[in-house]
mmCIF file of C-alpha atoms in Angstrom:
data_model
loop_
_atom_site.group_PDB
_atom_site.id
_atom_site.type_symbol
_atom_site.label_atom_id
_atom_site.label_comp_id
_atom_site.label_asym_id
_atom_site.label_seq_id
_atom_site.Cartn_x
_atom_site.Cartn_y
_atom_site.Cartn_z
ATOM 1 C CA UNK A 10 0.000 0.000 0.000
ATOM 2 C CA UNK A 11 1.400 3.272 -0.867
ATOM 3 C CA UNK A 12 2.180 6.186 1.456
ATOM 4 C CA UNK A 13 -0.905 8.261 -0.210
ATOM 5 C CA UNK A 14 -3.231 5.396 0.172
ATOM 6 C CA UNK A 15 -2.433 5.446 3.861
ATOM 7 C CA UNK A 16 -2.938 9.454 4.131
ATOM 8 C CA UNK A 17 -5.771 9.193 2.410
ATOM 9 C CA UNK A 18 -7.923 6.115 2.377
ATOM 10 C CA UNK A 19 -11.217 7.610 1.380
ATOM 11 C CA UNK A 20 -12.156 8.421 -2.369
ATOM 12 C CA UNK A 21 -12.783 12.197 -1.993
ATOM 13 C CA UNK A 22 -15.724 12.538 -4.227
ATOM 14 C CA UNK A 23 -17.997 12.541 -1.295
ATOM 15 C CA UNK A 24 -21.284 11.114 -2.779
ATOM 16 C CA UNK A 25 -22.278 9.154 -5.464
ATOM 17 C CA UNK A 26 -25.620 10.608 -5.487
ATOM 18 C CA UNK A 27 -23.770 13.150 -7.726
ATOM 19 C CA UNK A 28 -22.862 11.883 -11.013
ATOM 20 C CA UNK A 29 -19.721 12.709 -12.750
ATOM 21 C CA UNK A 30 -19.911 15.110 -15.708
ATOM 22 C CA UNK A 31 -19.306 11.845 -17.724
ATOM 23 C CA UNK A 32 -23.009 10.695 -17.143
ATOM 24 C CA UNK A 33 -24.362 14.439 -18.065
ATOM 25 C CA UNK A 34 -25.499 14.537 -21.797
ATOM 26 C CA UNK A 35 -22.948 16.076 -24.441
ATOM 27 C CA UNK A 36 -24.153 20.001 -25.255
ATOM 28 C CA UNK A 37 -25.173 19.951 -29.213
ATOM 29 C CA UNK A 38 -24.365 23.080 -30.645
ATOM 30 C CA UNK A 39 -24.732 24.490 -33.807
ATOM 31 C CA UNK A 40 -22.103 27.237 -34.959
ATOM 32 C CA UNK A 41 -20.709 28.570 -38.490
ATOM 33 C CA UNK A 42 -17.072 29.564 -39.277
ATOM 34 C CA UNK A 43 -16.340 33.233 -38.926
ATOM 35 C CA UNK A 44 -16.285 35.305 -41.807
ATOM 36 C CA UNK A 45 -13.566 37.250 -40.388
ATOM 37 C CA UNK A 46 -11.246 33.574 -40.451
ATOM 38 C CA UNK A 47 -11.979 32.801 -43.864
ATOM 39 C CA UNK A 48 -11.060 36.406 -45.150
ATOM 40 C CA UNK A 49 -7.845 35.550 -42.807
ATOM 41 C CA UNK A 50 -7.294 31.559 -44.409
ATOM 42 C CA UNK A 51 -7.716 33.200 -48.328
ATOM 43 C CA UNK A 52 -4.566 36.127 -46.837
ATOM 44 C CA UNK A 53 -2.545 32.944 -45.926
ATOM 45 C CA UNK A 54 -3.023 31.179 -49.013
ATOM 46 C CA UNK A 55 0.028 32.594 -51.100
ATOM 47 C CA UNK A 56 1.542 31.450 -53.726
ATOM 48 C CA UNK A 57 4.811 31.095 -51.836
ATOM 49 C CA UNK A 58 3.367 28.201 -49.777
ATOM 50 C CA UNK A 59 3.873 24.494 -50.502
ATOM 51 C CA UNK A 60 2.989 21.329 -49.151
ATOM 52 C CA UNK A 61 1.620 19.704 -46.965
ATOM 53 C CA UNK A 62 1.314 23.240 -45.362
ATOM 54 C CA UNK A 63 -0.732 24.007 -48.434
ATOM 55 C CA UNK A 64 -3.840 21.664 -47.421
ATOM 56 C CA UNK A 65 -3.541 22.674 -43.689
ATOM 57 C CA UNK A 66 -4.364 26.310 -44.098
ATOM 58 C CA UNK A 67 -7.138 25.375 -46.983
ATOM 59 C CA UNK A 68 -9.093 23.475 -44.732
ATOM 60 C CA UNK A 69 -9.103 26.172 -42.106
ATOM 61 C CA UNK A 70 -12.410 26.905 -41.506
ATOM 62 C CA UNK A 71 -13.809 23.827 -43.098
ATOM 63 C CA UNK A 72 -14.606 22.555 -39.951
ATOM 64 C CA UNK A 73 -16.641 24.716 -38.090
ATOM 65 C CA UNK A 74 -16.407 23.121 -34.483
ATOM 66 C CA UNK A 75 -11.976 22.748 -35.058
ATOM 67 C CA UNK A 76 -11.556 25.453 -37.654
ATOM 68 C CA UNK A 77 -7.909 25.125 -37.069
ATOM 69 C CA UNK A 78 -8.005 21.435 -37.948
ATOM 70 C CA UNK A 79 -4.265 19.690 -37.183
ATOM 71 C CA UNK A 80 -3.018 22.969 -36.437
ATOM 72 C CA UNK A 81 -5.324 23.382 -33.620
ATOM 73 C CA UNK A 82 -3.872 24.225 -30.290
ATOM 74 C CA UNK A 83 -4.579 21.492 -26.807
ATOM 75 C CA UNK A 84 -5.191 24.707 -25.032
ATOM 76 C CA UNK A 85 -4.871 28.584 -23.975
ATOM 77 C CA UNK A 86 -2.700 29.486 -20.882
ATOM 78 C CA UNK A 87 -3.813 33.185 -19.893
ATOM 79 C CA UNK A 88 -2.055 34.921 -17.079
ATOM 80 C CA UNK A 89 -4.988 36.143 -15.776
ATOM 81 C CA UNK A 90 -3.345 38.093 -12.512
ATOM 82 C CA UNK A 91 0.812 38.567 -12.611
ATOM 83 C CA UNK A 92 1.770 38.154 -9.227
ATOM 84 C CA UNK A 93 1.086 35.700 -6.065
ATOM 85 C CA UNK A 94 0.028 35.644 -2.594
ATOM 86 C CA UNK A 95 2.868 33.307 -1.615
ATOM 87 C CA UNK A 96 5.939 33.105 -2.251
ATOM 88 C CA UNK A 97 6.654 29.424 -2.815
ATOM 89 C CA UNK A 98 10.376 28.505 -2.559
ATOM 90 C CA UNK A 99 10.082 26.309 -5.815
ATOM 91 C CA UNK A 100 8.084 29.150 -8.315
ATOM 92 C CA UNK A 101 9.833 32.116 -10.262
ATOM 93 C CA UNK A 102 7.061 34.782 -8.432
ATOM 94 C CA UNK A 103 9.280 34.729 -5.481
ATOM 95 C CA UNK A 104 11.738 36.594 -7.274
ATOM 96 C CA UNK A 105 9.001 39.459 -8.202
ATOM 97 C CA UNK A 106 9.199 42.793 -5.979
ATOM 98 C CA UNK A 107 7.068 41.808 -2.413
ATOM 99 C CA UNK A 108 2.999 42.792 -3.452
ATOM 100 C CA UNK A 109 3.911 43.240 -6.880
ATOM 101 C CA UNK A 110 0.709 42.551 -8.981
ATOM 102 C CA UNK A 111 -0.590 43.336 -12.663
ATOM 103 C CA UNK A 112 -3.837 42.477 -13.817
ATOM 104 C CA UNK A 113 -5.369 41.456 -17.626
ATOM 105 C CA UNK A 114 -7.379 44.752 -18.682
ATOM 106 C CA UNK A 115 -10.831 43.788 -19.956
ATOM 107 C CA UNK A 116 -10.201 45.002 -23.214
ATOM 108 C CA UNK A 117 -7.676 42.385 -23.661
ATOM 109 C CA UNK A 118 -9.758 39.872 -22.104
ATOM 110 C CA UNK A 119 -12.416 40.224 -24.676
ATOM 111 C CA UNK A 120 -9.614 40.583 -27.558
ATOM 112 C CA UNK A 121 -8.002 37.334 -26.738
ATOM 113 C CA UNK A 122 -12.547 35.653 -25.497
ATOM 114 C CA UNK A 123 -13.102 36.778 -29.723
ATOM 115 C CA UNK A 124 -9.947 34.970 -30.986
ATOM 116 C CA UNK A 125 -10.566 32.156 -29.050
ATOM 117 C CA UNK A 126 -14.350 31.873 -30.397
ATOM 118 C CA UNK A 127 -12.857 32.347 -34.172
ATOM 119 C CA UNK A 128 -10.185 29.694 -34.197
ATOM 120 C CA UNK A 129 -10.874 27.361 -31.470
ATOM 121 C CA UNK A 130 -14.563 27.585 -30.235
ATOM 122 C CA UNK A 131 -14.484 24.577 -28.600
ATOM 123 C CA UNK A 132 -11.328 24.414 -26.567
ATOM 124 C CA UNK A 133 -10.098 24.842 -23.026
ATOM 125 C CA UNK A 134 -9.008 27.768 -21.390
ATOM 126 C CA UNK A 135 -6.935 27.376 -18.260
ATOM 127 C CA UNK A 136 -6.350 30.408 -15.925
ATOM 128 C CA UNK A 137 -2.542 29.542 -14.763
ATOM 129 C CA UNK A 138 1.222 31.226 -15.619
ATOM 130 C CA UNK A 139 2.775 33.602 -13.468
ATOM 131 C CA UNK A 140 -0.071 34.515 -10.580
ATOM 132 C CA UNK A 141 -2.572 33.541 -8.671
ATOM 133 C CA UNK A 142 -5.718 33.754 -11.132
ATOM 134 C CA UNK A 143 -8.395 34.485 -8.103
ATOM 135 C CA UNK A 144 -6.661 37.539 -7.096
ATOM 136 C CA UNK A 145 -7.953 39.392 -10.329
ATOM 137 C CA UNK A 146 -10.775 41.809 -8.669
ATOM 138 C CA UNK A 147 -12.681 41.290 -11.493
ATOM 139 C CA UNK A 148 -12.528 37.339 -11.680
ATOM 140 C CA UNK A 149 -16.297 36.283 -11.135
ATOM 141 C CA UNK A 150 -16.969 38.908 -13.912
ATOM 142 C CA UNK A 151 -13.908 38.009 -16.443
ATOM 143 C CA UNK A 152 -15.393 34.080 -15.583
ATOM 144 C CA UNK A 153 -18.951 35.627 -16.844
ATOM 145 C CA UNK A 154 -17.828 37.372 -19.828
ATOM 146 C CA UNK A 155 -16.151 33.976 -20.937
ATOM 147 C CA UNK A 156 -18.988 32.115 -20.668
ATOM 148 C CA UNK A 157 -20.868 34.608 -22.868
ATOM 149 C CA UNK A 158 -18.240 35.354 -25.967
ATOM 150 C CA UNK A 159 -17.247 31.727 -25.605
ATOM 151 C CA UNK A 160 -20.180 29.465 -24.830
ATOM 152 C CA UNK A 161 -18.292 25.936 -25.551
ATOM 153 C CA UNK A 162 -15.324 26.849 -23.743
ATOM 154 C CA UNK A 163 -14.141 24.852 -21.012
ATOM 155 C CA UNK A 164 -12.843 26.796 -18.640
ATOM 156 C CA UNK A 165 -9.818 25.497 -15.667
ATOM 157 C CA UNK A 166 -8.427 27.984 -13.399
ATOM 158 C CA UNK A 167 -5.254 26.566 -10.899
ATOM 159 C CA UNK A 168 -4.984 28.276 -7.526
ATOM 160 C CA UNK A 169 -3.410 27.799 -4.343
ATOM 161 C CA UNK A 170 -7.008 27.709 -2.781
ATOM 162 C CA UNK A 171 -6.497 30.837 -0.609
ATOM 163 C CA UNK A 172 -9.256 33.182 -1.489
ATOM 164 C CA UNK A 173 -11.708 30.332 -1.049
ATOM 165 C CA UNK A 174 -10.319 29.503 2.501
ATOM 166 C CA UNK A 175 -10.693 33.022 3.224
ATOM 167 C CA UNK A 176 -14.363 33.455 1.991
ATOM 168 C CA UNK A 177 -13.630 36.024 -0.399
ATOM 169 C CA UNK A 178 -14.819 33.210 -3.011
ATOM 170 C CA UNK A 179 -16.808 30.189 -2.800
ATOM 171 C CA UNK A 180 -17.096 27.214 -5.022
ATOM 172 C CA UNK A 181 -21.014 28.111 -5.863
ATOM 173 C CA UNK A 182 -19.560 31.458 -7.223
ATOM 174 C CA UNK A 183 -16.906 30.233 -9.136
ATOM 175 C CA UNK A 184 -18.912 27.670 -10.873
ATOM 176 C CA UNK A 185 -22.264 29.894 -11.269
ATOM 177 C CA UNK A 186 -20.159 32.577 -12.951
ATOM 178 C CA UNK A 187 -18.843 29.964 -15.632
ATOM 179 C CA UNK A 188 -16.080 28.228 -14.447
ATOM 180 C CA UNK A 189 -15.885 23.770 -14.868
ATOM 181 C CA UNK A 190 -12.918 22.719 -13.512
ATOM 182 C CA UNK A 191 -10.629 24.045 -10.858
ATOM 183 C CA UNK A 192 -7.103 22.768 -10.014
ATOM 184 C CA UNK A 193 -6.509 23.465 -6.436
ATOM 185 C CA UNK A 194 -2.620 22.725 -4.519
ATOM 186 C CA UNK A 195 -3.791 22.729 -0.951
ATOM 187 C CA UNK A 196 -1.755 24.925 1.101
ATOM 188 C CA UNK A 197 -3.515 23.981 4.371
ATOM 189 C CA UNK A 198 -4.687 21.276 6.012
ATOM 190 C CA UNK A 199 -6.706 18.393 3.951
ATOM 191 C CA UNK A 200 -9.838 18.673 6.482
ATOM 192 C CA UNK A 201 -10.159 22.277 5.662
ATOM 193 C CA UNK A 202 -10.297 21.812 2.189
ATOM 194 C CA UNK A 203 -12.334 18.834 2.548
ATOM 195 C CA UNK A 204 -15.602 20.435 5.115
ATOM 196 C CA UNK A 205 -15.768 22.961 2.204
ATOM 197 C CA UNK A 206 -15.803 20.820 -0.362
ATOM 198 C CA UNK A 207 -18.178 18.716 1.466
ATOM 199 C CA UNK A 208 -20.573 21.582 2.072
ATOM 200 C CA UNK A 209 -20.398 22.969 -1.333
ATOM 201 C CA UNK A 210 -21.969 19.783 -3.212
ATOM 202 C CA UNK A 211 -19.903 19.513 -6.154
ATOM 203 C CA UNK A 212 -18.055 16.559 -7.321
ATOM 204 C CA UNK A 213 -14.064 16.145 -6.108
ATOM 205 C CA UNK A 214 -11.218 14.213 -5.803
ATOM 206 C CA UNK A 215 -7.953 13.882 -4.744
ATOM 207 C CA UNK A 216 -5.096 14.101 -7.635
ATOM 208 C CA UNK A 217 -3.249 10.987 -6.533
ATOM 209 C CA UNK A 218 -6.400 8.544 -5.875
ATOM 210 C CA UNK A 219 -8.554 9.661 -8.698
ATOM 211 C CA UNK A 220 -11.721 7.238 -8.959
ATOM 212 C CA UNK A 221 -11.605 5.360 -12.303
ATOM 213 C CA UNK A 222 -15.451 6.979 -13.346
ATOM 214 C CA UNK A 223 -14.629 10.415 -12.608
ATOM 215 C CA UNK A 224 -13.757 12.372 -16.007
ATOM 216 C CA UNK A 225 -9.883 14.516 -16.419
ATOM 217 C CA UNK A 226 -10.599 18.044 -15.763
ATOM 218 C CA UNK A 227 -7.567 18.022 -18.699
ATOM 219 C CA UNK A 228 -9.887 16.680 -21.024
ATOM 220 C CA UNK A 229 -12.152 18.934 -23.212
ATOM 221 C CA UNK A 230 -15.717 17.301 -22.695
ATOM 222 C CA UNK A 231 -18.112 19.902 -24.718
ATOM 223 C CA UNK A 232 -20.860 20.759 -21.517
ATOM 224 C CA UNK A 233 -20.440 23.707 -19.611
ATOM 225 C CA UNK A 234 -22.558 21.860 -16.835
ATOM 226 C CA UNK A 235 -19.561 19.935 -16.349
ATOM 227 C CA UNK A 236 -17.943 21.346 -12.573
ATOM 228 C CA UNK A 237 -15.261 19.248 -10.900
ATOM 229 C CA UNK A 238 -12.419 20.258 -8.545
ATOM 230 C CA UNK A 239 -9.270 18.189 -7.904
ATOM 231 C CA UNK A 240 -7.027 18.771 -4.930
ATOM 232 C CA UNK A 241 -3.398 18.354 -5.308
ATOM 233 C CA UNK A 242 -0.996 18.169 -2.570
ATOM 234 C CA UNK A 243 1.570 21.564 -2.836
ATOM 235 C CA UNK A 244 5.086 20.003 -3.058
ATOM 236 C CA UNK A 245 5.937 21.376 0.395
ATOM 237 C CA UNK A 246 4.014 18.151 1.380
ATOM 238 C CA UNK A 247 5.505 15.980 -1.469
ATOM 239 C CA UNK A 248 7.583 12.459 0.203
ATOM 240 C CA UNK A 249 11.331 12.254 -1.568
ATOM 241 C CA UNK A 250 10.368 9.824 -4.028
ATOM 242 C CA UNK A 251 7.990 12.486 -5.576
ATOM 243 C CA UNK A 252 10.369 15.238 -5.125
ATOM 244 C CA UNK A 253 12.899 13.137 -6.913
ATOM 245 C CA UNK A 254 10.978 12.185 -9.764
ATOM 246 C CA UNK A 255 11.458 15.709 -11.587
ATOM 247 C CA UNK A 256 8.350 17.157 -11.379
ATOM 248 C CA UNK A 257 9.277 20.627 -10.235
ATOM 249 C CA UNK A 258 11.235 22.547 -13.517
ATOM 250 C CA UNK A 259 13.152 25.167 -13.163
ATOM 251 C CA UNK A 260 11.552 27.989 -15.430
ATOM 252 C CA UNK A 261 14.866 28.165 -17.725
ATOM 253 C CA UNK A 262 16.652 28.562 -14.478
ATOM 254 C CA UNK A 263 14.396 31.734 -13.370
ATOM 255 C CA UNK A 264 14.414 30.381 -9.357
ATOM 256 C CA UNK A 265 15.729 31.479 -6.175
ATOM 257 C CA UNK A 266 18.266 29.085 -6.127
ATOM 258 C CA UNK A 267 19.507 28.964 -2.263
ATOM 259 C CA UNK A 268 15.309 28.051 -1.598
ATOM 260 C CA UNK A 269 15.039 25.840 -4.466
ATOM 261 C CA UNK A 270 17.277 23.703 -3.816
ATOM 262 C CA UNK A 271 15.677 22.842 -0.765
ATOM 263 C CA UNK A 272 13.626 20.838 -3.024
ATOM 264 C CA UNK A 273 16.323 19.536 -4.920
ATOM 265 C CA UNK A 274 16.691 22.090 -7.537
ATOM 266 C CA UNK A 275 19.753 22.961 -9.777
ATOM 267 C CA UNK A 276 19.785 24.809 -12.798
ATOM 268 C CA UNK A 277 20.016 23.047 -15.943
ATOM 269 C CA UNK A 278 23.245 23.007 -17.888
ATOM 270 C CA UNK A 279 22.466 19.521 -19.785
ATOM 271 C CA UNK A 280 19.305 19.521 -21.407
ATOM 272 C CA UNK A 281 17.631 15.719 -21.969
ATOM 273 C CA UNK A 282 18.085 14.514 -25.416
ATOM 274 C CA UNK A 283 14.263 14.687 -25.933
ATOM 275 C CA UNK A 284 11.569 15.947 -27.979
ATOM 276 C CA UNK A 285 9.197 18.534 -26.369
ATOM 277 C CA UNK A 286 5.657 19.144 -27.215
ATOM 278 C CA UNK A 287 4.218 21.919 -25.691
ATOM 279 C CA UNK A 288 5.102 24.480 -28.312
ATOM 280 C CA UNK A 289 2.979 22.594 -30.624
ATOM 281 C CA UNK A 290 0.010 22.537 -28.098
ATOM 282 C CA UNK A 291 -0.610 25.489 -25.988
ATOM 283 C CA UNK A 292 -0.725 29.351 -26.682
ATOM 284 C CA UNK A 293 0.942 31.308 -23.897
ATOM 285 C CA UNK A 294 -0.663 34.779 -23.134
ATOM 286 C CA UNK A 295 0.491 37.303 -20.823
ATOM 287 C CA UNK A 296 -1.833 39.544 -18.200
ATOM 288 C CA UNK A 297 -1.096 42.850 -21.180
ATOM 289 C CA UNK A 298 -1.825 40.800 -23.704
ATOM 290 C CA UNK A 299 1.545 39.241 -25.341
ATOM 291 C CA UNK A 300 2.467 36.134 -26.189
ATOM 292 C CA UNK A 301 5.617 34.190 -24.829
ATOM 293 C CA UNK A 302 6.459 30.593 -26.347
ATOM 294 C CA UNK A 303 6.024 28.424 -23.930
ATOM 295 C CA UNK A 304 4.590 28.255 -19.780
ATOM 296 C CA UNK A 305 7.894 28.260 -18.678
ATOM 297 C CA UNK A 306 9.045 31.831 -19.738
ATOM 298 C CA UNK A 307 7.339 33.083 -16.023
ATOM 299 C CA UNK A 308 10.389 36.218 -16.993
ATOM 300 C CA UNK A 309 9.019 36.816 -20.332
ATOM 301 C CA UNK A 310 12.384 36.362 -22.253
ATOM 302 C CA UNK A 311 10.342 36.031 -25.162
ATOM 303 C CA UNK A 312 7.789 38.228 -25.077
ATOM 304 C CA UNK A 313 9.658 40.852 -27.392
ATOM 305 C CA UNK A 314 9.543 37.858 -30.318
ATOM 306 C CA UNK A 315 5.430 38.303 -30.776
ATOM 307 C CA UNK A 316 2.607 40.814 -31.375
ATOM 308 C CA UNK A 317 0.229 41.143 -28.829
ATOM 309 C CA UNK A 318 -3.447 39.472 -28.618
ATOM 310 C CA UNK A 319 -5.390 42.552 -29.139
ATOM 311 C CA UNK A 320 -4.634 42.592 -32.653
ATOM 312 C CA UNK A 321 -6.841 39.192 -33.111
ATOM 313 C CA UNK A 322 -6.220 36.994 -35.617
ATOM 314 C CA UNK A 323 -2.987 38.834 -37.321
ATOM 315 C CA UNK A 324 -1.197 38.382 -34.640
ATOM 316 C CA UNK A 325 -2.477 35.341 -33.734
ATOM 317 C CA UNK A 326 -1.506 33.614 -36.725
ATOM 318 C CA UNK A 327 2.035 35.433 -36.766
ATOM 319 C CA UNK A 328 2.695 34.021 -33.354
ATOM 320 C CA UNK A 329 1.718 30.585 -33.907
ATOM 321 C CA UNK A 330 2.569 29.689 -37.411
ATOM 322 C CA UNK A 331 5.932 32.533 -37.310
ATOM 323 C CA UNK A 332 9.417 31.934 -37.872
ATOM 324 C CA UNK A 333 10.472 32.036 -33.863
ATOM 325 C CA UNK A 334 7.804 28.961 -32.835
ATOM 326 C CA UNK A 335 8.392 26.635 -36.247
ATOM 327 C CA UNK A 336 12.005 27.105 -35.590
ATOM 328 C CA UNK A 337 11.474 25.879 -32.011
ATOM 329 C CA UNK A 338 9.477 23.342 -33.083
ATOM 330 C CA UNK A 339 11.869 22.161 -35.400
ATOM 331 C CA UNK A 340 14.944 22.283 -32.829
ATOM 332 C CA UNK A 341 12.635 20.023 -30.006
ATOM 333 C CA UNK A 342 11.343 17.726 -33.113
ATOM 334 C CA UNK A 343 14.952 17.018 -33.770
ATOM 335 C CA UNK A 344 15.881 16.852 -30.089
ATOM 336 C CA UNK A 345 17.953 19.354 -30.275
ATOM 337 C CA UNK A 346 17.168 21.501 -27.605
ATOM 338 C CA UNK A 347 21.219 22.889 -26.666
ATOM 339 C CA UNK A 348 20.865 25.162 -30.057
ATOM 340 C CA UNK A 349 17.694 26.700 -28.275
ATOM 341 C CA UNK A 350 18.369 29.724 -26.594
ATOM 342 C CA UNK A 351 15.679 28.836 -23.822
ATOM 343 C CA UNK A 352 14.848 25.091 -24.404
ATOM 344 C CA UNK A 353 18.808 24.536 -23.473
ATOM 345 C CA UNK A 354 18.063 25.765 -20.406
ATOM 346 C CA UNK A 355 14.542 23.049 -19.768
ATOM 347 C CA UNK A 356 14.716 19.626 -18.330
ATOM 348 C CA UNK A 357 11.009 19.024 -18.961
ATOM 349 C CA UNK A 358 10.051 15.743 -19.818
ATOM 350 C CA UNK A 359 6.224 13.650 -20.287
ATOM 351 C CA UNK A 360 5.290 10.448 -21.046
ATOM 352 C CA UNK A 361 4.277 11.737 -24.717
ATOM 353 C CA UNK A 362 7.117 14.222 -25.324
ATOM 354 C CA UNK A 363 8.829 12.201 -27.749
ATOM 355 C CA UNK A 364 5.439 11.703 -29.777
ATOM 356 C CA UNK A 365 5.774 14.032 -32.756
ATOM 357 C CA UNK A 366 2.541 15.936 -33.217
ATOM 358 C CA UNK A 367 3.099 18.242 -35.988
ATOM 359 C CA UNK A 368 4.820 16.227 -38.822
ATOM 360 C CA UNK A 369 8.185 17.700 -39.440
ATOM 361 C CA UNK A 370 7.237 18.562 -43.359
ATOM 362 C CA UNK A 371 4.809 21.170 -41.527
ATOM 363 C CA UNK A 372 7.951 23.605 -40.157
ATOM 364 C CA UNK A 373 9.373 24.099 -43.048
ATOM 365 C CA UNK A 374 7.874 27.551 -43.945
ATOM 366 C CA UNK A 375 6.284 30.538 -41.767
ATOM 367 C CA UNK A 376 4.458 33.008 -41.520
ATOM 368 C CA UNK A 377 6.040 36.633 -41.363
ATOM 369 C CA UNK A 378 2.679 38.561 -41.415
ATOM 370 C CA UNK A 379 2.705 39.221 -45.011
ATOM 371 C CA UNK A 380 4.234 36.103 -46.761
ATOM 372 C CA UNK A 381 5.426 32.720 -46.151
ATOM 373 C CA UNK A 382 8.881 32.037 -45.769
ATOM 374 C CA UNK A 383 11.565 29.158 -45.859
ATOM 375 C CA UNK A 384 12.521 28.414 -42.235
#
């Protein structure tokens, strides 16, 4: 029996009178491609670009429900709120000035809600990057205006659980106001955590004993009725074995390094010999708006690479399909990470890393805004 089991010997979803989301009926929804995207697919269609490029960007738009097709990100990260609460020894925000906080304006919230509705209308959004996401003042609102531009959106936010311990939020807010799933490290004790979740009535469980029927809350399921919190254990409760099995990164070596390595921390000097595929799954935005390449970049080392989301779908498509993320791509399909400037500096690793999900014949052109170009 593992150590977890014996911490926690209950399954935490507290009644099966509530069914998982799994059991709720699929929402049906009929939508059309934007006119605004096809005007956008018939500017990328060139006569510089080749195959099998070529058939990717023609069938954008085909498909109303994946207009991207293939090229179609996993998800959106959104840095909601810049800044944290705590100041975990293991996290880059410790090295931002004490209070320091910066929030997403609502202008570029609704910029980045009517890109997301355009070229991924049913997709996840999760609330995460370099803050706590329920310190945003406006947060119930932001969670409502989501819901609204975006009605197939599934929508995660991760936080370290504080402003519901508090009472500033509740779970019935958070959820009535739009929200499905919620990612929550517990930074106090289980029983707290647990009476609330108890009392609110929603369905839970614990990361580490997850019941075989109860659905991911990383897996897009299409039913905004769909509400489910995990609770993970915050790595300052974490046994050796978990500490040692290199789940904590290192943020391009961004940490405090005298408290990191408390946890076992050193920067990276040897990159793994690996492939890497989050550039070719999730689209990074900051709280003003700009894109960085990847979740990692908590200092925004590549923030002056990219436009800026406010400017839609040109920028959208300049970031994603440019000449800085196909080049990345190329480097972590080849496993080449020590010629990256940041991915040298990245020991991440998953069970489906090595999987190649955009075919290497895709990287060898981008988009500069105008034209395509050979990478």
């Amino acid at each position: 029996m593992s150590k977890d089991s014996v911490l926690f010997p209950e399954r935490l979803n507290y009644s099966t009178d509530i069914p998982w989301p799994e059991n709720y009926p699929l929402t049906k929804t009929k939508i059309k491609t934007s006119p605004e995207l096809i005007k956008t697919r018939e500017k990328l269609l060139d006569t510089y670009l080749k195959e099998p490029l070529l058939t990717y960007i023609d069938n954008i738009g085909k498909n109303p429900h994946k207009p991207l097709g293939r090229l179609n990100p996993w998800a959106w990260w959104v840095e909601i709120t810049r800044g944290c609460n705590l100041r975990c020894d293991f996290c880059p925000t410790r090295l931002f000035p004490k209070n320091y906080r910066r929030f997403m304006k609502k202008d570029t919230w609704v910029s980045l809600l009517k890109t997301i509705s355009k070229v991924t209308p049913h997709t996840r959004l999760e609330l995460c990057n370099a803050g706590e996401p329920t310190l945003h003042p406006n947060f119930l609102e932001y969670i409502k205006l989501a819901r609204e531009i975006c009605p197939q959106l599934q929508i995660l936010t991760y936080t370290n659980g504080t402003q519901i311990l508090n009472g500033n939020l509740t779970y019935k807010q958070l959820f009535d106001a739009g929200l499905n799933m919620i990612f929550l490290d517990m930074y106090a004790p289980l029983e707290k955590h647990k009476a609330l979740l108890r009392k609110s009535g929603y369905c839970w469980y614990y990361q580490d004993d997850k019941p075989k029927e109860a659905p991911s809350i990383f897996t897009y399921r299409n039913n905004p009725d769909a509400h489910i919190v995990m609770l993970a254990e915050s790595p300052y409760s974490w046994s050796k074995r978990k500490l040692g099995r290199g789940y904590l990164q290192t943020f391009f070596n961004d940490l405090d390094w005298p408290a990191a390595k408390k946890f076992g921390l050193v920067p990276v000097t040897e990159p793994p010999q690996r492939r890497c595929d989050l550039p070719n799954k999730f689209i990074n935005i900051n709280w003003d708006g700009t894109f960085v390449f990847c979740c990692f970049d908590y200092m925004r080392h590549s923030v002056d690479k990219f436009g800026n989301i406010k400017n839609r779908l040109d920028d959208f498509f300049s970031f994603w399909l440019g000449k800085y993320m196909q080049d990345t791509r190329r480097k972590l399909y080849n496993k080449d990470r020590n010629s990256h400037e940041w991915c040298s500096k990245c020991r991440f690793t998953s069970i489906r890393c090595d999987i190649p999900y955009w075919k290497p014949e895709l990287l060898d052109q981008y988009w500069n805004g105008k034209k395509w170009k050979t990478l």
